[in-house]
CSV table of C-alpha atoms in Angstrom, one decimal:
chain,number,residue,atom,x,y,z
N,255,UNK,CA,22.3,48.9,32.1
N,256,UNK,CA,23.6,47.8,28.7
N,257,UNK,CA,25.3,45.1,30.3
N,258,UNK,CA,21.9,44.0,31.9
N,259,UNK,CA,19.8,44.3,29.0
N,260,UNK,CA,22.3,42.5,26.6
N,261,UNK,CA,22.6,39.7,29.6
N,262,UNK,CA,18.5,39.2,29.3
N,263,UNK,CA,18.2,39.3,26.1
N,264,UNK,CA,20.9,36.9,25.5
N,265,UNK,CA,19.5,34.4,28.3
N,266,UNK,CA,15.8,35.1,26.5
N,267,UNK,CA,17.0,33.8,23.1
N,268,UNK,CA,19.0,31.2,24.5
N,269,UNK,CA,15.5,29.7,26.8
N,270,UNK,CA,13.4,30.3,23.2
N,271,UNK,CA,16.5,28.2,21.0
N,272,UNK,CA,16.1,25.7,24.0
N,273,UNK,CA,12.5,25.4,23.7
N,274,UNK,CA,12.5,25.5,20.1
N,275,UNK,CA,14.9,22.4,20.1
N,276,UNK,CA,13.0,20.6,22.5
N,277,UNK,CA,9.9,21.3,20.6
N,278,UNK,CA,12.0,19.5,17.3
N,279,UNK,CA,13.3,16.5,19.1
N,280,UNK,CA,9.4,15.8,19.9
N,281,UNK,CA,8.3,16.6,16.4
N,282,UNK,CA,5.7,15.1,15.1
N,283,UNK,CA,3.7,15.7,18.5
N,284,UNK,CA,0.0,16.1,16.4
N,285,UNK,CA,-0.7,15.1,12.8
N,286,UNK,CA,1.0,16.2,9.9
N,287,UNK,CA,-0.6,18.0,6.7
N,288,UNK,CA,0.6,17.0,3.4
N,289,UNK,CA,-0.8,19.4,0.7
N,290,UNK,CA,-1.5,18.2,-2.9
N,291,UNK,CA,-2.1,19.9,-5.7
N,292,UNK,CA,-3.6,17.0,-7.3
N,293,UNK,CA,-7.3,15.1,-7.0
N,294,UNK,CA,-8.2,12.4,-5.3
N,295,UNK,CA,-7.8,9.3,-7.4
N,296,UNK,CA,-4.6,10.8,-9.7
N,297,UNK,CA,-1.1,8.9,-9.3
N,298,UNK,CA,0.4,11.5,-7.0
N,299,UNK,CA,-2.1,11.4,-4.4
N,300,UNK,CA,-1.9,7.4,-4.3
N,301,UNK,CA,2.0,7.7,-4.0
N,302,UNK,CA,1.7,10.0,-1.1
N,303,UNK,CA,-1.3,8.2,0.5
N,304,UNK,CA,1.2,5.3,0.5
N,305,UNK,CA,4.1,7.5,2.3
N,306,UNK,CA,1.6,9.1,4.2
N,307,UNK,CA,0.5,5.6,5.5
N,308,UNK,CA,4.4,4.1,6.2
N,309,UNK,CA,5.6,7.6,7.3
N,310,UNK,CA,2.4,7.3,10.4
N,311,UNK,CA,3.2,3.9,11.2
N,312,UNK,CA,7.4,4.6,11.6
N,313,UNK,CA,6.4,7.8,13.5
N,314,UNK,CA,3.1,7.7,15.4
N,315,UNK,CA,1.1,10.2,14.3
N,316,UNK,CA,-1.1,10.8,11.6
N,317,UNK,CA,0.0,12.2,8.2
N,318,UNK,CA,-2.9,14.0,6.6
N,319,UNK,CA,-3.3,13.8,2.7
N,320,UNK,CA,-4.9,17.8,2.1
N,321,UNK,CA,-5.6,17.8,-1.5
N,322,UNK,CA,-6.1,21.0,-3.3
N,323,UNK,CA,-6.1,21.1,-6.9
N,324,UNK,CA,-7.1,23.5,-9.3
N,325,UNK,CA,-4.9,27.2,-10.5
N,326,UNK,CA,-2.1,24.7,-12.7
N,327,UNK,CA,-0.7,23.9,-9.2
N,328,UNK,CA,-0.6,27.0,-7.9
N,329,UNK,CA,-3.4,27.1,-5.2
N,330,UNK,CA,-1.6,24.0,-3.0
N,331,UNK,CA,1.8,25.5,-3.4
N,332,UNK,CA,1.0,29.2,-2.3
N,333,UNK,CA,-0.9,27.8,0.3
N,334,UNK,CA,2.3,25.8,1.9
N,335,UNK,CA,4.6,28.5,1.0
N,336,UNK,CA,2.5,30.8,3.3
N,337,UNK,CA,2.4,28.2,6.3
N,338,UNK,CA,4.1,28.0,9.1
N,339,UNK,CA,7.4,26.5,9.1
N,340,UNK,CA,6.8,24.3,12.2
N,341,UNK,CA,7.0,20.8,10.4
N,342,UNK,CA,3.8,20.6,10.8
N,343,UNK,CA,3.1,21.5,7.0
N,344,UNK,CA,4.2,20.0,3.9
N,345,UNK,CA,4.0,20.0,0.5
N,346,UNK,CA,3.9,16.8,-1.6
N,347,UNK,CA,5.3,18.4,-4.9
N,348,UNK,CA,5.5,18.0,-8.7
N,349,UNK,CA,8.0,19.2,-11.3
N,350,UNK,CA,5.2,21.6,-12.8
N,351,UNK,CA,4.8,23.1,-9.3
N,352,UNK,CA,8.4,23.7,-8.8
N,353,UNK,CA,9.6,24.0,-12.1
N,354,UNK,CA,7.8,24.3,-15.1
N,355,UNK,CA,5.3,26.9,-13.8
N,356,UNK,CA,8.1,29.4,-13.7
N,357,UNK,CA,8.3,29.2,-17.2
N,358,UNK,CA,4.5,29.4,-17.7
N,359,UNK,CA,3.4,32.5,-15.8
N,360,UNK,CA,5.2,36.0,-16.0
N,361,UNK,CA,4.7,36.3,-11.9
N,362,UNK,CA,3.7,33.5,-9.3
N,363,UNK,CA,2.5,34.4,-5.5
N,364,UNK,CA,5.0,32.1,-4.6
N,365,UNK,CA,8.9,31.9,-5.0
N,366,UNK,CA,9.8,28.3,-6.2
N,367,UNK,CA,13.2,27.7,-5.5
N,368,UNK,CA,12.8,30.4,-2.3
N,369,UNK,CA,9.9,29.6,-0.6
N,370,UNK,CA,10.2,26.1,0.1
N,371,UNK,CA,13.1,23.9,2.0
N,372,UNK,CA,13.6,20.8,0.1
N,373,UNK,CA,13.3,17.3,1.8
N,374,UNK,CA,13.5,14.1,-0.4
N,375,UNK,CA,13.2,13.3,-3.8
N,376,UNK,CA,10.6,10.5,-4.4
N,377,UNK,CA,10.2,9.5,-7.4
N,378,UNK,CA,10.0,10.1,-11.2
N,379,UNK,CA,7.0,10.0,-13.1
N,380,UNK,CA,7.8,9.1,-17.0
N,381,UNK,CA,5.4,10.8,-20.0
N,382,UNK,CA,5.4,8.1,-22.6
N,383,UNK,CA,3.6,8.4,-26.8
N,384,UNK,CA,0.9,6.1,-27.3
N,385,UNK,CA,-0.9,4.6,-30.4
N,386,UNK,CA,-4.0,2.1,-30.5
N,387,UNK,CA,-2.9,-0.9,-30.4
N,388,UNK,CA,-3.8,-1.6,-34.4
N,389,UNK,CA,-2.1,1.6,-35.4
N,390,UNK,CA,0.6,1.1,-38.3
N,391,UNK,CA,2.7,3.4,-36.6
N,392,UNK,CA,5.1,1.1,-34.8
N,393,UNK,CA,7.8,2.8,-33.7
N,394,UNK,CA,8.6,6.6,-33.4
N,395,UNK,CA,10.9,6.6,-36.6
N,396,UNK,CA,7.2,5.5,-38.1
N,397,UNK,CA,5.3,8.1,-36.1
N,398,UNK,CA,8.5,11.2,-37.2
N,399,UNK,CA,8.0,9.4,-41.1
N,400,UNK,CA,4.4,9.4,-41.5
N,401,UNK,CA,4.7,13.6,-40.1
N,402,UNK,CA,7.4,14.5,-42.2
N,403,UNK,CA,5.2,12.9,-45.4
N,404,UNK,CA,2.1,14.6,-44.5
N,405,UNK,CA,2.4,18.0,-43.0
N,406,UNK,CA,0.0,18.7,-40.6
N,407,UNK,CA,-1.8,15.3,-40.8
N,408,UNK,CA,-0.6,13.3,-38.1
N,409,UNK,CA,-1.9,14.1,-34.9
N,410,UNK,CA,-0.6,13.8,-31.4
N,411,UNK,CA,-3.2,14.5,-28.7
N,412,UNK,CA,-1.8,16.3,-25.8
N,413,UNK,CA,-3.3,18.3,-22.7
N,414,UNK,CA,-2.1,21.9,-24.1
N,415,UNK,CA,1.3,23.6,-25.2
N,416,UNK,CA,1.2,24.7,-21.4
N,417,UNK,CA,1.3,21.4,-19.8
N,418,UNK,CA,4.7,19.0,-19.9
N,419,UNK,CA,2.7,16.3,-22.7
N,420,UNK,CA,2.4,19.6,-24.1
N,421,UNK,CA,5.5,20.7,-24.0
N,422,UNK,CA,7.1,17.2,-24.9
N,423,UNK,CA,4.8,17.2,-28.1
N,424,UNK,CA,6.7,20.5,-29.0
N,425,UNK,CA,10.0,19.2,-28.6
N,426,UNK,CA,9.2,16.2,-30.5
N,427,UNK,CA,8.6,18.4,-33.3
N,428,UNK,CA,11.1,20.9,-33.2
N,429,UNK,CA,14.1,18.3,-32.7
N,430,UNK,CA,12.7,15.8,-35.5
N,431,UNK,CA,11.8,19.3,-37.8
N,432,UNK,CA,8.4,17.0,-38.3
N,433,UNK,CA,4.8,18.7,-38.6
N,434,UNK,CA,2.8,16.8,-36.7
N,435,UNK,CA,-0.6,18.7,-35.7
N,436,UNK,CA,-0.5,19.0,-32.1
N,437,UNK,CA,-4.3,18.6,-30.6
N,438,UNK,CA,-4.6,19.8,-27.3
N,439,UNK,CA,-7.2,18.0,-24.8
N,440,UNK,CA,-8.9,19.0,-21.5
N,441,UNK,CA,-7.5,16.1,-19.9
N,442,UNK,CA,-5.1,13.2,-20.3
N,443,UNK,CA,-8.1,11.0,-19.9
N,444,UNK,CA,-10.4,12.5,-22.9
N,445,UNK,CA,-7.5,12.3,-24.8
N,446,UNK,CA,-6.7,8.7,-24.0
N,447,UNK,CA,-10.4,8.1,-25.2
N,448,UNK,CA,-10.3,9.7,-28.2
N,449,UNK,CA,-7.2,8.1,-28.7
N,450,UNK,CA,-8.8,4.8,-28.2
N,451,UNK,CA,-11.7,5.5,-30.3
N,452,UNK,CA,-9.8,6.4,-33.3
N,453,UNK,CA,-9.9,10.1,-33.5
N,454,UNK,CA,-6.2,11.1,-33.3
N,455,UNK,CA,-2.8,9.2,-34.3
N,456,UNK,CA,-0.9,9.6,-31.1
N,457,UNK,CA,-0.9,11.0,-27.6
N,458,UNK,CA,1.4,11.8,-25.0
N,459,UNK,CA,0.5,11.0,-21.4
N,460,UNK,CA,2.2,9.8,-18.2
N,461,UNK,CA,2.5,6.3,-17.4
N,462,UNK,CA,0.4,7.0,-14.4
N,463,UNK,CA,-2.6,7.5,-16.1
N,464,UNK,CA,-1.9,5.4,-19.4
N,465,UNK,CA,0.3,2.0,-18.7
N,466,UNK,CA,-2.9,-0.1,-17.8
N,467,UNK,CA,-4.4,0.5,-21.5
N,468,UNK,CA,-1.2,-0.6,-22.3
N,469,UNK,CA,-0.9,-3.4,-20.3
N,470,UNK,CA,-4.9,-4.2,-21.7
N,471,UNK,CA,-3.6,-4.2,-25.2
N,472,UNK,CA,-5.2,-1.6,-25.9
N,473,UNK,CA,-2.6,0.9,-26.7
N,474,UNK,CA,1.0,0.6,-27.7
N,475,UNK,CA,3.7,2.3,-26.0
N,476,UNK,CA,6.3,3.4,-28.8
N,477,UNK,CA,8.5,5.1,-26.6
N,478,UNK,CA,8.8,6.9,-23.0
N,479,UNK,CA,10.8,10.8,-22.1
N,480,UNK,CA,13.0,9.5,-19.7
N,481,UNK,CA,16.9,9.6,-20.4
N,482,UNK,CA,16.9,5.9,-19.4
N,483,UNK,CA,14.9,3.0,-20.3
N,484,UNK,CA,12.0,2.6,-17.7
N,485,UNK,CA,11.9,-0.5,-15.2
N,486,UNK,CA,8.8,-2.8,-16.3
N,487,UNK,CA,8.9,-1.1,-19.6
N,488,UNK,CA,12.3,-2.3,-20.6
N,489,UNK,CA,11.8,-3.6,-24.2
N,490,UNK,CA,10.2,0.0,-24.6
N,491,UNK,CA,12.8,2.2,-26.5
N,492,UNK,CA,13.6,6.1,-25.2
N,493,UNK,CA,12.7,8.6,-27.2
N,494,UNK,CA,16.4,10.6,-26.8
N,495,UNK,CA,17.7,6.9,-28.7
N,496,UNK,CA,16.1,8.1,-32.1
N,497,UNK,CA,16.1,12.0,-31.0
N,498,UNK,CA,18.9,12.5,-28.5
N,499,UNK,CA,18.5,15.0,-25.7
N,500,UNK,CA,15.1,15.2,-25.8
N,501,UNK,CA,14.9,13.9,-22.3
N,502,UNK,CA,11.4,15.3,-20.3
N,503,UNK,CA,10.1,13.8,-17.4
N,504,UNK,CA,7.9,14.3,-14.8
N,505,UNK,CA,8.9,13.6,-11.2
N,506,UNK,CA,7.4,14.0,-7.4
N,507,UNK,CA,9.4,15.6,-4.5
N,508,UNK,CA,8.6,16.3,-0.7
N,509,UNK,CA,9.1,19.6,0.5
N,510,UNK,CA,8.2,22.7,3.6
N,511,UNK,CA,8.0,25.8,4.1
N,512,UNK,CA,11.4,27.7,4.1
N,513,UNK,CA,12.7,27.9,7.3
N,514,UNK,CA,11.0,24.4,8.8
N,515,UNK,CA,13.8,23.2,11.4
N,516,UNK,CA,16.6,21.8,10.0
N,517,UNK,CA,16.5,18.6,12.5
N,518,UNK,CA,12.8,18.4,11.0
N,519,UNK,CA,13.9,17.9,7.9
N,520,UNK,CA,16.8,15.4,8.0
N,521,UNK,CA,14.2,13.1,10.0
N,522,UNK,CA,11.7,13.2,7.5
N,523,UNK,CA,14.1,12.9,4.9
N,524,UNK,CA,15.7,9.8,6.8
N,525,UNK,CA,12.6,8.3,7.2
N,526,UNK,CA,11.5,8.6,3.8
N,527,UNK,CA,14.2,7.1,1.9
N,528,UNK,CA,13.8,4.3,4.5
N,529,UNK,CA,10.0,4.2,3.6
N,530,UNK,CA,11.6,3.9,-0.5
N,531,UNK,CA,14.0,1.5,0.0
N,532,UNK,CA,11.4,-0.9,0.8
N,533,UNK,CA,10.7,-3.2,-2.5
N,534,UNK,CA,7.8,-4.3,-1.2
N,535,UNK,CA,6.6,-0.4,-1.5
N,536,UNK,CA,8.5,0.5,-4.4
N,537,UNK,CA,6.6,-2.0,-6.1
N,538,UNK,CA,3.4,-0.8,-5.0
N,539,UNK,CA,4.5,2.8,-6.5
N,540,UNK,CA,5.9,1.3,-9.7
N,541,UNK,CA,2.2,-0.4,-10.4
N,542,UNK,CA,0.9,3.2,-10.2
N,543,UNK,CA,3.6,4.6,-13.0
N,544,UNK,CA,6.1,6.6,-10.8
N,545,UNK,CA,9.8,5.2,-10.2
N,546,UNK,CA,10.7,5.3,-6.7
N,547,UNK,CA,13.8,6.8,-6.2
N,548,UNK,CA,15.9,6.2,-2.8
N,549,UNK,CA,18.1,7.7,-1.1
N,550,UNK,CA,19.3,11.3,-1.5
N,551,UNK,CA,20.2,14.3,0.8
N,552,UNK,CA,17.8,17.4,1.1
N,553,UNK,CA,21.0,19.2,-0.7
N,554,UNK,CA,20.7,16.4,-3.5
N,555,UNK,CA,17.0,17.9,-4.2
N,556,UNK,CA,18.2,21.5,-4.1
N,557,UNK,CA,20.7,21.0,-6.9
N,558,UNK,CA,18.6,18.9,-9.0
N,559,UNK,CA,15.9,21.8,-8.4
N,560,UNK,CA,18.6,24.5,-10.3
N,561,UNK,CA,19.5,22.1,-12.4
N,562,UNK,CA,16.0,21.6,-13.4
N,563,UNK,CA,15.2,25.2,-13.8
N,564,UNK,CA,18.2,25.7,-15.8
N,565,UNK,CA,17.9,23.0,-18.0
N,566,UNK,CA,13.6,23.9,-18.5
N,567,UNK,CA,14.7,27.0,-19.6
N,568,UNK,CA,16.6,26.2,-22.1
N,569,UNK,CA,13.7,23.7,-23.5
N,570,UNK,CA,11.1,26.8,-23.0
N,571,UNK,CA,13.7,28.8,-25.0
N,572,UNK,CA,13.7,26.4,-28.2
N,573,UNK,CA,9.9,25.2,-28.5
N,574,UNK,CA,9.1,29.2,-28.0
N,575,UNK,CA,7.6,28.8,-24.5
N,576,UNK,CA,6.5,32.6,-23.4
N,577,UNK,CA,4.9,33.1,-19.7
N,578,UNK,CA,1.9,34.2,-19.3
């Protein structure tokens, strides 16, 4: 009787592993959700609209841009860590959602290094310090000068201590030991305004939102957080060249719910590093702000996901960071 049941059960799992690869081999069979935890109109959600179109076109079915902002990225990111994990969900996700927010809140409804199987790395989204355009403050030895000579007179306009222009602003100021005062903003785009319109010194913003005033003349870039000079930028100096290490980037990733078939997985990541090895599209991301990035394994994002936690919580650690 042992015998018998063993034998059923054995031939049961083997007809549901059977089904279960068939049912991967003709994935995607129905349109695909991407969630976003950004609006409508924001440089994420116009990078993934244009994987979303070449990933529909290589595969035949429709890949659905869901976005869902709001909760500091929380609200999209539960919501895909709780779906199933048929392939038929996934999550088009930022450093803040898979990072930074561990750092931010004391407990999260979702796991970020658990709850989700990585997929493909897309691209980094560089934070750069901006001045008007007729500012006297040229370059950031200026912008660290002018601080150090007038505590608490400088000011660099940022989108709050709990946000990465936030947190870059911090680090600025504890590795230069300048005293900038740090003005926090409701948005990037108030504080590009008031930028604009004379009411602060400086602000720190992505490229995404900011590079066109730049490219209008009507800011000046002094310097952008990546560790390496950015492509179309490349007169424009790093700030880790006049404060080394201080290296802080955003950067966009796609990812599932843990446990989404492995087969899934490498095909989608296949298919998008074909998608970003394109120039023609890599140009269309770089006119955004983002850097395309090519190439890299599902593994590749894992580690770069530790390695992003570990080295976070280190910068958390020195600008006084505490969870909320």
């Amino acid at each position: 009787m042992q015998r018998r049941t063993f034998h059923g059960a054995l031939c049961a799992s083997v007809l549901v592993h059977a089904g279960l690869a068939r049912a991967d081999d003709r994935w995607p069979g129905k349109p695909v959700k991407v969630v976003l935890s950004q609006p409508a109109g924001s440089g994420p959600d116009t990078v993934v609209r244009l994987l979303g179109d070449g990933l529909a076109k290589t595969l035949g079915q429709a890949f659905v841009i869901e976005n869902r902002p709001g909760g500091q990225n929380v609200i999209g990111a539960q919501a895909v860590a709780r779906a199933p994990a048929d392939g038929y969900t996934l999550y088009f996700a930022t450093a803040a959602a898979l990072v930074t927010n561990s750092y931010l809140f004391k407990t999260l409804p979702y796991d970020p290094l658990k709850d989700f199987a990585p997929v493909s790395f897309v691209a980094d989204s560089p934070f750069g310090i901006f001045v008007r355009a007729d500012s006297p403050i040229a370059s950031m030895q200026d912008l660290v000068a002018r601080s150090q000579r007038e505590p608490g007179k400088l000011s660099i306009a940022n989108e709050g201590p709990r946000t990465f222009g936030g947190m870059i602003a911090r680090l600025i100021n504890a590795r230069s030991k300048a005293q900038a005062n740090l003005v926090a903003y409701s948005s990037v785009g108030v504080a590009l305004q008031d930028i604009m319109g004379g009411h602060a010194d400086a602000v720190v913003a992505d490229l995404a939102s900011s590079s066109q005033f730049a490219r209008q003349g009507r800011l000046r870039l002094l310097a952008v957080t990546t560790a390496q000079r950015v492509a179309g930028w490349e007169q424009v100096p790093t700030v880790a060249e006049y404060l080394p290490g201080v290296e802080l980037s955003g950067w966009m990733a796609m990812v599932a719910p843990a446990g989404t078939p492995t087969s899934v997985v490498t095909r989608l990541n296949a298919e998008i590093s074909k998608l970003l090895g394109d120039p023609a599209l890599r140009e269309r991301i770089l006119a955004v702000g983002p850097i395309a990035s090519a190439g890299g394994s599902p593994k590749d994002l894992e580690t770069f996901l530790h390695e992003e936690h570990r080295r976070l919580g280190k910068i958390a650690g020195e600008i006084g960071l505490l969870p909320e």
